[in-house]
Short mmCIF file of C-alpha atoms and ligand atoms in Angstrom, two decimals:
data_model
loop_
_atom_site.label_atom_id
_atom_site.label_comp_id
_atom_site.label_asym_id
_atom_site.label_seq_id
_atom_site.Cartn_x
_atom_site.Cartn_y
_atom_site.Cartn_z
CA MET A 1 14.85 19.19 -18.24
CA ASN A 2 17.44 16.49 -17.52
CA VAL A 3 17.38 14.23 -14.50
CA GLN A 4 19.84 16.37 -12.52
CA GLU A 5 17.79 19.54 -13.09
CA ARG A 6 14.61 17.73 -12.15
CA LEU A 7 16.26 16.46 -9.02
CA GLU A 8 17.28 19.93 -7.94
CA GLN A 9 13.83 21.27 -8.63
CA SER A 10 12.06 18.42 -6.87
CA ALA A 11 14.19 18.21 -3.71
CA PHE A 12 12.15 19.03 -0.65
CA SER A 13 14.28 21.62 1.10
CA SER A 14 13.20 20.86 4.63
CA ASP A 15 16.10 21.51 7.03
CA GLY A 16 14.45 18.81 9.10
CA ALA A 17 11.25 20.91 9.37
CA THR A 18 9.07 18.08 8.13
CA LEU A 19 6.28 18.03 10.66
CA LEU A 20 3.15 19.64 9.27
CA ILE A 21 0.95 20.68 12.16
CA ASP A 22 -2.00 23.01 11.77
CA GLY A 23 -0.67 24.26 8.44
CA GLU A 24 2.84 25.08 9.75
CA TRP A 25 6.06 23.23 8.93
CA ARG A 26 8.24 22.68 11.99
CA ARG A 27 11.05 20.59 13.40
CA ALA A 28 10.63 17.84 15.98
CA ARG A 29 10.33 19.12 19.56
CA SER A 30 13.45 17.10 20.38
CA GLY A 31 15.32 18.64 17.41
CA GLU A 32 16.31 15.13 16.31
CA THR A 33 16.37 14.10 12.66
CA LEU A 34 16.66 10.95 10.56
CA ASP A 35 18.54 10.63 7.27
CA SER A 36 16.81 9.41 4.14
CA LEU A 37 19.05 7.22 1.96
CA ASN A 38 19.02 6.50 -1.78
CA PRO A 39 19.05 2.67 -1.89
CA ALA A 40 20.75 2.63 -5.31
CA THR A 41 23.69 4.91 -4.46
CA LEU A 42 23.64 4.97 -0.65
CA GLU A 43 23.75 8.79 -0.81
CA ILE A 44 21.78 10.73 1.78
CA VAL A 45 18.95 12.47 -0.06
CA GLY A 46 17.59 14.50 2.81
CA GLU A 47 16.75 14.61 6.47
CA VAL A 48 13.41 14.42 8.20
CA ALA A 49 12.28 15.31 11.71
CA ALA A 50 12.32 12.35 14.10
CA GLY A 51 9.01 13.11 15.78
CA ASN A 52 8.07 11.73 19.19
CA ALA A 53 4.92 11.29 21.29
CA GLU A 54 4.73 15.02 22.06
CA ASP A 55 4.80 15.90 18.37
CA VAL A 56 2.11 13.28 17.76
CA ASP A 57 0.02 14.86 20.49
CA ASP A 58 0.37 18.29 18.83
CA ALA A 59 -0.68 16.86 15.47
CA VAL A 60 -3.65 14.93 16.87
CA ARG A 61 -4.79 18.03 18.75
CA ALA A 62 -4.61 20.10 15.54
CA ALA A 63 -6.59 17.44 13.67
CA ARG A 64 -9.16 17.27 16.48
CA VAL A 65 -9.68 21.05 16.55
CA ALA A 66 -9.97 21.15 12.74
CA PHE A 67 -12.53 18.33 12.89
CA ASP A 68 -14.57 19.83 15.71
CA GLU A 69 -14.56 23.28 14.06
CA ARG A 70 -15.71 21.54 10.84
CA ARG A 71 -13.04 23.44 8.91
CA TRP A 72 -13.28 20.89 6.11
CA THR A 73 -16.84 19.57 6.21
CA LYS A 74 -18.43 23.03 6.40
CA LEU A 75 -17.07 23.72 2.90
CA PRO A 76 -19.82 22.95 0.36
CA PRO A 77 -19.43 19.48 -1.23
CA PRO A 78 -18.75 20.85 -4.75
CA LEU A 79 -15.87 22.94 -3.33
CA ARG A 80 -14.41 19.93 -1.47
CA ALA A 81 -14.61 17.88 -4.67
CA LYS A 82 -12.97 20.73 -6.61
CA ILE A 83 -10.11 20.82 -4.08
CA LEU A 84 -9.54 17.06 -4.45
CA HIS A 85 -9.45 17.49 -8.24
CA ALA A 86 -7.04 20.41 -7.77
CA ILE A 87 -4.74 18.09 -5.78
CA ALA A 88 -4.88 15.60 -8.68
CA ASP A 89 -4.15 18.42 -11.18
CA ARG A 90 -1.10 19.52 -9.22
CA ILE A 91 0.21 15.96 -8.86
CA GLU A 92 -0.18 15.41 -12.60
CA ALA A 93 1.52 18.71 -13.40
CA ALA A 94 4.50 17.80 -11.18
CA VAL A 95 4.66 14.10 -12.14
CA ASP A 96 8.22 14.29 -13.53
CA GLU A 97 9.67 15.85 -10.38
CA LEU A 98 7.63 13.69 -8.03
CA ALA A 99 8.65 10.53 -9.90
CA VAL A 100 12.35 11.40 -9.67
CA ASN A 101 11.96 11.99 -5.93
CA GLU A 102 10.20 8.67 -5.55
CA VAL A 103 13.07 6.86 -7.29
CA ARG A 104 15.67 8.59 -5.13
CA GLU A 105 14.06 7.35 -1.93
CA ASN A 106 12.51 4.04 -2.98
CA GLY A 107 14.70 2.91 -5.89
CA MET A 108 11.95 1.79 -8.30
CA PRO A 109 12.47 2.35 -12.07
CA LEU A 110 11.43 5.83 -13.23
CA PRO A 111 8.59 4.70 -15.56
CA MET A 112 7.09 2.71 -12.70
CA ALA A 113 7.46 5.70 -10.37
CA ARG A 114 5.59 7.87 -12.88
CA GLY A 115 2.83 5.27 -12.99
CA THR A 116 2.50 5.16 -9.22
CA ILE A 117 2.45 8.98 -8.93
CA LEU A 118 -0.30 9.17 -11.55
CA GLY A 119 -2.09 6.38 -9.66
CA GLY A 120 -1.99 8.66 -6.64
CA ALA A 121 -3.63 11.47 -8.64
CA GLN A 122 -6.33 9.05 -9.82
CA ALA A 123 -7.17 8.23 -6.20
CA PHE A 124 -8.05 11.90 -5.64
CA ARG A 125 -10.17 12.01 -8.80
CA TYR A 126 -12.01 8.79 -7.95
CA PHE A 127 -12.82 9.83 -4.39
CA ALA A 128 -13.64 13.41 -5.43
CA GLY A 129 -16.48 11.80 -7.38
CA TRP A 130 -17.97 10.42 -4.17
CA ILE A 131 -18.25 13.79 -2.46
CA GLY A 132 -21.88 14.87 -2.52
CA LYS A 133 -22.98 11.28 -3.20
CA ILE A 134 -22.60 9.90 0.32
CA HIS A 135 -26.18 9.02 1.23
CA GLY A 136 -28.05 7.22 3.96
CA GLN A 137 -31.47 5.57 3.73
CA THR A 138 -34.99 6.54 4.75
CA GLY A 139 -37.83 4.28 5.85
CA GLU A 140 -40.93 3.54 7.80
CA VAL A 141 -40.62 2.67 11.48
CA SER A 142 -42.66 -0.23 12.87
CA HIS A 143 -43.99 1.83 15.80
CA GLY A 144 -46.46 3.62 13.56
CA GLU A 145 -46.88 6.18 10.82
CA GLN A 146 -46.25 9.11 13.14
CA PHE A 147 -42.61 7.94 13.13
CA PHE A 148 -40.08 8.40 10.40
CA GLY A 149 -36.54 6.95 10.26
CA TYR A 150 -33.42 7.74 8.32
CA THR A 151 -29.70 7.08 8.42
CA THR A 152 -26.82 9.44 7.83
CA LYS A 153 -23.18 8.71 7.06
CA GLU A 154 -20.76 10.77 9.11
CA PRO A 155 -16.97 11.00 9.08
CA ILE A 156 -15.42 8.91 11.85
CA GLY A 157 -13.25 11.80 13.07
CA VAL A 158 -9.47 11.98 13.36
CA ALA A 159 -7.83 9.35 11.17
CA ALA A 160 -4.22 8.19 11.60
CA LEU A 161 -2.89 7.02 8.24
CA ILE A 162 0.29 4.91 8.39
CA VAL A 163 2.00 3.99 5.11
CA PRO A 164 4.94 1.73 4.15
CA TRP A 165 7.94 2.45 1.93
CA ASN A 166 7.22 0.24 -1.08
CA GLY A 167 4.96 2.70 -2.92
CA PRO A 168 5.18 5.68 -0.62
CA PHE A 169 3.55 8.52 -2.55
CA MET A 170 0.79 6.42 -4.09
CA MET A 171 -0.10 4.65 -0.87
CA ALA A 172 -0.33 7.95 1.00
CA CYS A 173 -2.73 9.18 -1.74
CA HIS A 174 -4.77 5.96 -1.48
CA LYS A 175 -5.42 6.73 2.18
CA VAL A 176 -5.61 10.54 2.22
CA ALA A 177 -8.13 10.73 -0.68
CA PRO A 178 -10.89 8.56 0.88
CA ALA A 179 -10.28 10.01 4.36
CA LEU A 180 -10.81 13.55 3.02
CA ALA A 181 -13.72 12.50 0.80
CA ALA A 182 -15.42 11.06 3.90
CA GLY A 183 -14.81 14.31 5.82
CA CYS A 184 -12.22 13.06 8.31
CA THR A 185 -9.21 15.06 9.42
CA VAL A 186 -5.86 13.32 9.16
CA VAL A 187 -2.52 12.69 10.78
CA LEU A 188 -0.33 11.06 8.15
CA LYS A 189 2.76 9.05 9.08
CA PRO A 190 5.08 8.15 6.19
CA ALA A 191 7.59 5.28 6.49
CA GLU A 192 10.92 6.39 7.95
CA ASP A 193 12.86 5.31 4.84
CA THR A 194 10.66 7.23 2.40
CA SER A 195 9.17 10.38 3.92
CA LEU A 196 10.35 13.18 1.65
CA ASN A 197 8.03 12.74 -1.30
CA THR A 198 5.05 12.41 1.02
CA LEU A 199 5.88 15.92 2.21
CA ASN A 200 5.41 17.08 -1.36
CA LEU A 201 1.92 15.56 -1.25
CA ALA A 202 1.18 17.45 1.96
CA ARG A 203 2.45 20.71 0.41
CA ILE A 204 0.23 20.12 -2.64
CA THR A 205 -2.88 19.56 -0.49
CA LEU A 206 -2.29 22.90 1.25
CA GLU A 207 -1.74 24.71 -2.07
CA ALA A 208 -4.91 23.14 -3.48
CA GLY A 209 -6.98 24.60 -0.63
CA VAL A 210 -7.24 21.95 2.11
CA PRO A 211 -7.59 24.11 5.25
CA PRO A 212 -4.82 24.09 7.91
CA GLY A 213 -5.13 21.32 10.48
CA VAL A 214 -7.14 19.06 8.18
CA LEU A 215 -4.03 17.20 7.00
CA ASN A 216 -1.12 16.95 9.43
CA VAL A 217 2.09 14.97 8.96
CA VAL A 218 4.42 13.51 11.59
CA THR A 219 7.62 11.93 10.31
CA GLY A 220 9.77 9.62 12.43
CA LEU A 221 10.18 6.04 13.51
CA GLY A 222 7.28 3.60 13.43
CA SER A 223 8.08 2.34 16.90
CA VAL A 224 7.83 5.93 18.23
CA VAL A 225 5.49 8.01 16.04
CA GLY A 226 3.38 5.11 14.75
CA ALA A 227 3.04 3.58 18.19
CA ALA A 228 2.07 6.94 19.77
CA LEU A 229 -0.56 7.51 17.08
CA VAL A 230 -2.27 4.16 17.44
CA GLU A 231 -2.38 4.51 21.23
CA HIS A 232 -3.60 8.11 21.21
CA PRO A 233 -7.03 8.40 22.86
CA ASP A 234 -8.10 11.20 20.52
CA VAL A 235 -7.49 9.22 17.32
CA ASP A 236 -10.75 7.62 16.13
CA LYS A 237 -9.55 5.60 13.16
CA VAL A 238 -6.33 3.91 12.10
CA SER A 239 -5.71 2.93 8.50
CA PHE A 240 -2.46 0.99 8.28
CA THR A 241 -0.54 -0.61 5.43
CA GLY A 242 2.49 -2.61 6.47
CA SER A 243 3.64 -5.87 7.92
CA THR A 244 1.46 -8.43 9.67
CA PRO A 245 3.44 -8.33 12.97
CA VAL A 246 3.00 -4.53 13.25
CA GLY A 247 -0.67 -4.95 12.29
CA ARG A 248 -1.06 -7.26 15.26
CA GLN A 249 0.50 -4.65 17.58
CA ILE A 250 -1.87 -2.03 16.19
CA VAL A 251 -4.92 -4.15 16.93
CA ARG A 252 -3.81 -4.45 20.55
CA ALA A 253 -3.02 -0.73 20.89
CA ALA A 254 -6.29 0.32 19.24
CA ALA A 255 -8.32 -1.52 21.88
CA GLY A 256 -7.78 1.37 24.33
CA ASN A 257 -10.59 3.47 22.84
CA PHE A 258 -11.86 0.90 20.29
CA LYS A 259 -10.48 2.77 17.32
CA ARG A 260 -11.88 1.70 13.98
CA VAL A 261 -9.06 -0.15 12.24
CA THR A 262 -8.32 -1.00 8.61
CA LEU A 263 -5.28 -3.19 8.00
CA GLU A 264 -3.61 -3.93 4.66
CA LEU A 265 -0.91 -6.42 5.62
CA GLY A 266 1.47 -8.94 4.13
CA GLY A 267 0.93 -11.70 1.61
CA LYS A 268 2.37 -14.89 0.15
CA SER A 269 0.28 -15.03 -2.96
CA PRO A 270 -0.01 -18.29 -4.93
CA VAL A 271 -0.06 -18.44 -8.71
CA ILE A 272 -1.38 -21.67 -10.29
CA VAL A 273 -0.41 -22.45 -13.90
CA LEU A 274 -2.25 -25.24 -15.69
CA ASP A 275 -0.89 -27.29 -18.60
CA ASP A 276 -3.24 -25.54 -21.04
CA ALA A 277 -1.97 -22.04 -20.19
CA ASP A 278 -0.84 -19.72 -23.00
CA LEU A 279 2.91 -19.40 -22.39
CA ALA A 280 3.14 -16.05 -24.19
CA MET A 281 0.73 -14.59 -21.64
CA THR A 282 1.93 -16.60 -18.66
CA VAL A 283 5.69 -15.98 -18.75
CA PRO A 284 5.54 -12.16 -18.50
CA GLY A 285 2.60 -12.42 -16.09
CA VAL A 286 4.47 -14.69 -13.69
CA LEU A 287 7.73 -12.76 -14.06
CA ASN A 288 6.29 -9.28 -13.47
CA GLY A 289 4.01 -10.69 -10.79
CA ILE A 290 7.06 -11.38 -8.63
CA MET A 291 9.83 -9.08 -9.92
CA ALA A 292 7.91 -5.78 -10.17
CA ASN A 293 9.32 -3.30 -7.63
CA ALA A 294 12.06 -5.87 -6.87
CA GLY A 295 9.45 -8.13 -5.30
CA GLN A 296 8.52 -5.47 -2.75
CA ALA A 297 4.83 -5.68 -3.48
CA CYS A 298 2.26 -6.97 -1.02
CA VAL A 299 0.48 -8.80 -3.86
CA ALA A 300 3.67 -10.33 -5.33
CA GLY A 301 2.96 -13.75 -6.82
CA SER A 302 5.73 -15.38 -4.79
CA ARG A 303 4.56 -19.03 -4.82
CA LEU A 304 4.28 -20.68 -8.22
CA TYR A 305 2.44 -24.00 -8.60
CA ALA A 306 2.78 -25.21 -12.21
CA GLN A 307 1.31 -28.41 -13.63
CA ARG A 308 3.85 -31.10 -14.52
CA GLY A 309 3.28 -30.90 -18.30
CA ILE A 310 4.24 -27.21 -18.50
CA TYR A 311 6.55 -26.96 -15.47
CA ASP A 312 10.01 -27.36 -17.07
CA LYS A 313 9.19 -25.17 -20.08
CA LEU A 314 7.72 -22.46 -17.85
CA ILE A 315 10.59 -22.43 -15.34
CA GLN A 316 13.12 -22.28 -18.17
CA ALA A 317 11.31 -19.39 -19.88
CA VAL A 318 10.69 -17.42 -16.67
CA SER A 319 14.30 -17.95 -15.53
CA ASP A 320 15.72 -16.88 -18.90
CA ALA A 321 13.58 -13.75 -18.84
CA ALA A 322 14.51 -13.07 -15.19
CA ALA A 323 18.22 -13.34 -15.95
CA LYS A 324 17.80 -10.78 -18.76
CA LEU A 325 16.06 -8.16 -16.60
CA ILE A 326 18.12 -4.97 -16.50
CA VAL A 327 18.88 -4.34 -12.83
CA GLY A 328 20.18 -0.91 -11.85
CA ASN A 329 19.59 2.63 -10.66
CA GLY A 330 15.95 3.44 -11.31
CA LEU A 331 16.97 6.80 -12.82
CA HIS A 332 19.03 5.14 -15.56
CA GLU A 333 17.34 4.66 -18.91
CA GLY A 334 16.20 1.09 -19.52
CA THR A 335 16.34 -0.09 -15.89
CA GLN A 336 13.68 -2.75 -15.27
CA MET A 337 14.39 -3.60 -11.65
CA GLY A 338 15.84 -1.37 -8.94
CA PRO A 339 17.40 -2.11 -5.56
CA VAL A 340 15.61 -3.27 -2.43
CA ILE A 341 15.00 -0.59 0.15
CA SER A 342 17.64 -1.09 2.85
CA GLN A 343 20.54 -3.12 4.21
CA LYS A 344 18.08 -4.76 6.60
CA GLN A 345 15.83 -5.94 3.76
CA PHE A 346 18.85 -6.95 1.67
CA ASP A 347 20.17 -9.18 4.48
CA ARG A 348 16.73 -10.60 5.16
CA ILE A 349 16.13 -11.54 1.51
CA MET A 350 19.61 -13.08 1.08
CA GLY A 351 18.98 -15.09 4.26
CA TYR A 352 15.77 -16.45 2.72
CA VAL A 353 17.59 -17.45 -0.49
CA GLU A 354 20.16 -19.37 1.59
CA SER A 355 17.43 -21.04 3.61
CA GLY A 356 15.60 -22.06 0.42
CA VAL A 357 18.69 -23.78 -0.95
CA SER A 358 19.59 -25.42 2.35
CA GLU A 359 16.01 -26.72 2.71
CA GLY A 360 16.24 -28.42 -0.71
CA ALA A 361 15.17 -25.96 -3.43
CA GLU A 362 17.17 -25.76 -6.65
CA LEU A 363 18.61 -22.30 -7.45
CA VAL A 364 17.90 -21.86 -11.18
CA THR A 365 18.97 -18.24 -11.57
CA GLY A 366 20.04 -15.30 -9.39
CA GLY A 367 20.64 -15.62 -5.69
CA LYS A 368 23.50 -13.12 -5.52
CA ARG A 369 24.14 -9.43 -4.97
CA HIS A 370 24.04 -7.47 -8.23
CA GLY A 371 26.96 -5.05 -8.66
CA ASP A 372 29.08 -3.83 -5.78
CA ALA A 373 27.18 -0.82 -4.43
CA GLY A 374 23.56 -0.26 -3.51
CA PHE A 375 21.06 -2.82 -2.28
CA PHE A 376 20.70 -4.74 -5.56
CA ILE A 377 19.71 -8.41 -5.64
CA GLU A 378 19.60 -10.55 -8.79
CA PRO A 379 16.13 -11.77 -9.83
CA THR A 380 16.03 -15.19 -8.20
CA ILE A 381 14.12 -18.37 -9.10
CA LEU A 382 14.04 -21.32 -6.70
CA SER A 383 12.65 -24.48 -8.31
CA ARG A 384 11.16 -27.64 -6.76
CA ALA A 385 11.05 -26.08 -3.31
CA PRO A 386 9.65 -28.47 -0.67
CA ALA A 387 5.99 -27.55 -0.09
CA ASP A 388 6.68 -26.69 3.55
CA ALA A 389 10.00 -24.84 3.03
CA THR A 390 10.42 -21.51 4.83
CA VAL A 391 10.60 -19.69 1.44
CA VAL A 392 7.20 -21.14 0.55
CA ARG A 393 5.57 -20.22 3.85
CA GLU A 394 6.99 -16.79 4.75
CA GLU A 395 6.71 -13.42 3.03
CA ILE A 396 10.16 -12.55 1.60
CA PHE A 397 9.29 -9.14 0.09
CA GLY A 398 12.11 -9.42 -2.44
CA PRO A 399 12.75 -10.64 -6.02
CA VAL A 400 12.54 -14.34 -5.15
CA LEU A 401 10.11 -16.82 -6.73
CA SER A 402 9.60 -20.27 -5.18
CA ALA A 403 8.22 -22.76 -7.72
CA MET A 404 6.72 -26.23 -7.32
CA PRO A 405 5.33 -28.75 -9.85
CA PHE A 406 1.97 -30.45 -9.34
CA ASP A 407 -0.10 -33.22 -10.93
CA ASP A 408 -3.47 -32.80 -9.30
CA LEU A 409 -5.27 -29.41 -9.34
CA GLU A 410 -6.99 -30.22 -6.03
CA TRP A 411 -3.54 -30.53 -4.41
CA ALA A 412 -2.44 -27.19 -5.88
CA ILE A 413 -5.56 -25.45 -4.56
CA GLN A 414 -5.07 -27.00 -1.15
CA GLN A 415 -1.43 -25.82 -1.11
CA ALA A 416 -2.48 -22.36 -2.31
CA ASN A 417 -4.76 -22.11 0.70
CA ASN A 418 -2.23 -23.63 3.07
CA SER A 419 -1.03 -20.20 4.22
CA ARG A 420 -1.81 -17.81 7.03
CA TYR A 421 -2.01 -15.09 4.38
CA GLY A 422 -4.87 -14.44 1.96
CA LEU A 423 -4.13 -11.23 0.12
CA ALA A 424 -4.04 -12.28 -3.55
CA GLY A 425 -3.73 -15.16 -5.99
CA GLY A 426 -3.83 -16.00 -9.65
CA VAL A 427 -4.39 -18.68 -12.24
CA TYR A 428 -3.20 -19.09 -15.84
CA THR A 429 -5.29 -21.41 -18.02
CA SER A 430 -7.25 -21.36 -21.27
CA SER A 431 -10.14 -23.23 -19.65
CA LEU A 432 -12.95 -20.94 -18.47
CA GLU A 433 -14.21 -23.67 -16.20
CA LYS A 434 -10.87 -24.19 -14.47
CA ALA A 435 -10.17 -20.44 -14.24
CA HIS A 436 -13.36 -19.75 -12.33
CA THR A 437 -13.13 -22.95 -10.28
CA VAL A 438 -9.71 -21.88 -9.00
CA ALA A 439 -10.85 -18.25 -8.53
CA ARG A 440 -13.70 -19.49 -6.35
CA ALA A 441 -11.57 -21.92 -4.36
CA VAL A 442 -8.59 -19.73 -3.46
CA LYS A 443 -9.07 -17.81 -0.21
CA ALA A 444 -7.81 -14.36 -1.11
CA GLY A 445 -9.18 -10.83 -1.31
CA ASN A 446 -7.81 -10.20 -4.82
CA PHE A 447 -7.61 -12.73 -7.64
CA TRP A 448 -6.35 -12.53 -11.21
CA ILE A 449 -7.06 -14.77 -14.21
CA ASN A 450 -4.34 -14.77 -16.91
CA CYS A 451 -2.80 -11.58 -15.50
CA HIS A 452 -1.40 -10.25 -12.23
CA SER A 453 -1.89 -7.15 -10.10
CA VAL A 454 -4.30 -5.42 -12.49
CA GLN A 455 -6.27 -3.07 -10.24
CA ASP A 456 -8.87 -0.33 -10.41
CA PHE A 457 -10.22 2.16 -7.89
CA TRP A 458 -13.75 0.82 -7.89
CA LEU A 459 -12.46 -2.67 -7.02
CA PRO A 460 -12.06 -3.14 -3.25
CA PHE A 461 -8.56 -4.13 -2.20
CA GLY A 462 -7.59 -6.11 0.90
CA GLY A 463 -6.97 -9.49 2.37
CA TYR A 464 -8.48 -12.58 3.95
CA LYS A 465 -6.96 -14.21 7.03
CA GLU A 466 -3.77 -12.60 8.38
CA SER A 467 -3.49 -10.30 5.36
CA GLY A 468 -5.69 -7.74 7.01
CA TRP A 469 -9.00 -6.27 8.08
CA GLY A 470 -11.40 -4.42 5.82
CA ARG A 471 -10.93 -3.07 2.32
CA GLU A 472 -9.45 0.01 0.71
CA ARG A 473 -10.70 1.63 -2.53
CA GLY A 474 -14.16 1.54 -4.00
CA GLU A 475 -17.25 2.21 -1.92
CA MET A 476 -15.93 -0.07 0.82
CA GLY A 477 -12.79 2.07 1.05
CA LEU A 478 -14.92 5.16 1.61
CA GLU A 479 -17.17 3.38 4.14
CA ALA A 480 -14.05 2.59 6.16
CA PHE A 481 -13.88 6.29 7.10
CA LEU A 482 -17.60 6.66 7.90
CA GLU A 483 -19.91 5.95 10.81
CA THR A 484 -23.62 5.28 10.30
CA LYS A 485 -26.19 7.08 12.45
CA SER A 486 -29.83 5.95 12.70
CA VAL A 487 -32.30 8.74 13.43
CA VAL A 488 -35.96 8.27 14.37
CA ALA A 489 -38.29 11.28 14.41
CA ARG A 490 -41.81 11.43 15.86
CA LEU A 491 -43.81 13.68 13.58
CA TYR A 492 -47.01 14.10 15.59
P1 NAD B 501 6.20 -2.10 8.65
O1 NAD B 501 5.04 -2.74 9.25
O2 NAD B 501 7.52 -2.27 9.28
O3 NAD B 501 6.00 -0.51 8.54
C1 NAD B 501 4.86 0.07 7.91
C2 NAD B 501 4.59 1.41 8.55
O4 NAD B 501 4.27 1.20 9.93
C3 NAD B 501 5.79 2.37 8.55
O5 NAD B 501 5.31 3.69 8.38
C4 NAD B 501 6.35 2.19 9.93
O6 NAD B 501 7.04 3.34 10.39
C5 NAD B 501 5.09 1.99 10.76
N1 NAD B 501 5.28 1.26 12.02
C6 NAD B 501 6.30 0.44 12.37
N2 NAD B 501 6.13 0.01 13.65
C7 NAD B 501 4.98 0.55 14.10
C8 NAD B 501 4.25 0.46 15.32
N3 NAD B 501 4.68 -0.27 16.34
N4 NAD B 501 3.09 1.12 15.43
C9 NAD B 501 2.61 1.85 14.39
N5 NAD B 501 3.26 2.00 13.23
C10 NAD B 501 4.43 1.35 13.07
O7 NAD B 501 6.17 -2.60 7.16
P2 NAD B 501 7.20 -2.28 6.03
O8 NAD B 501 8.35 -3.19 6.26
O9 NAD B 501 7.46 -0.82 5.94
O10 NAD B 501 6.37 -2.68 4.72
C11 NAD B 501 6.40 -3.93 4.21
C12 NAD B 501 5.16 -4.70 4.62
O11 NAD B 501 3.99 -4.00 4.21
C13 NAD B 501 5.07 -6.04 3.95
O12 NAD B 501 4.69 -7.03 4.86
C14 NAD B 501 3.99 -5.86 2.90
O13 NAD B 501 3.34 -7.01 2.51
C15 NAD B 501 3.10 -4.88 3.55
N6 NAD B 501 2.33 -4.16 2.54
C16 NAD B 501 0.99 -4.44 2.44
C17 NAD B 501 0.23 -3.81 1.47
C18 NAD B 501 -1.23 -4.10 1.37
O14 NAD B 501 -1.94 -3.30 0.82
N7 NAD B 501 -1.72 -5.21 1.87
C19 NAD B 501 0.80 -2.88 0.61
C20 NAD B 501 2.17 -2.63 0.74
C21 NAD B 501 2.92 -3.27 1.73
#
């Protein structure tokens, strides 16, 4: 099948009926829709319902009824696990179509899209493995042997799952899989720029046997649908991935009924390169660490601190490699970097590049629009940026690396930690001692030694400081959808 045929087969023919409520697809109550744009070609790829607070209320009610009727949790654990595996099977079987859809909405290169779709399937397999293994504890009670105590783990209830546009299908899977494994019911809100492929995920969950009402979807604007969800008194849990400012709004809104909240927010992750680093490993590590997904990765290694002895060589090599990256439509063979998501992000990123130069950084490569259509930005390296420059402090979320030389490792560590973010970090060195010293000293939830952004489902993922609350993935990711109940029984 060629790309055009795949596209036709994969298109979600919605007619704006993109709200999934109690197993039925319907339009927004207002009838309003939003267009979804291909960021590489600026073509409209589809339209989605612009839901509002009433639609959110319908979806939350459906999720509440499904939860209270135990439509999902009354199914035996082996059957629930089988359904999660069936979702993974269906995602894997449709990976080509789903990947093309992902590229059309998000712009990432096709091989990367395939990887993220398969990563979504893996989330269902990993969390399927937990079903039937969610245990409490038992124990003696100090009041005497006629008492007996135990704990149970119970699903929190109705979970609102809010995802961003930078890895839309995969990130929806990363939230839906643990929520279902824990026994919650769900209202899923995709990002307004990238909703269509998430609808394919919802369709797949229904086909795989998730009962109606257990997974509901409301598309629409974050300021309308997202805001209504996080304020809704019948939502028990919010799991949000997105920007730090919106995370702050969510914390305030969730206070109404003390919703449980997990936040995966922004980052400004430092990468420290020592003189003894292996350049062959470091150059691609640093380059992909910032340029993957056109820099639109929360864990992007966007601040580079390189020791004086290696600095010039490293900047030269990374800049040469950056200038050679093939930028283009993610559906074209050989593309290594796609466009950024929208005009808004394009303008924001270009504004940061200008500010970097005007605040004293040296533009080594990039810094301009690539081509004349689509939201393409050249891979950009800013060298010798002042340590307190805006480009060093703020999250850019684009293909822009800000680099600084250093002499003293203590200074580099102090600068690495001189950030309100704490999502990720990395070090390149051939010294075991220095690698683990830096890993221990950097305040971040994820850290890489001689690599970047290598992740696994059993490894918890999340941030220190203003990069978030709680962790996704692993046992901690499951716990985030569970309450603990202590029970004491008097036996005689
Ligand atoms: P965003 O915060 O603007 O939007 C994220 C989601 O929140 C979207 O679905 C949006 O519709 C919704 N939203 C917007 N306003 C809302 C509101 N008032 N109430 C509730 N929901 C609302 O973020 P973005 O620009 O789409 O994504 C980029 C950001 O996400 C970056 O800061 C990036 O670092 C972060 N991110 C973090 C991780 C992580 O795991 N830590 C992963 C990917 C992206």
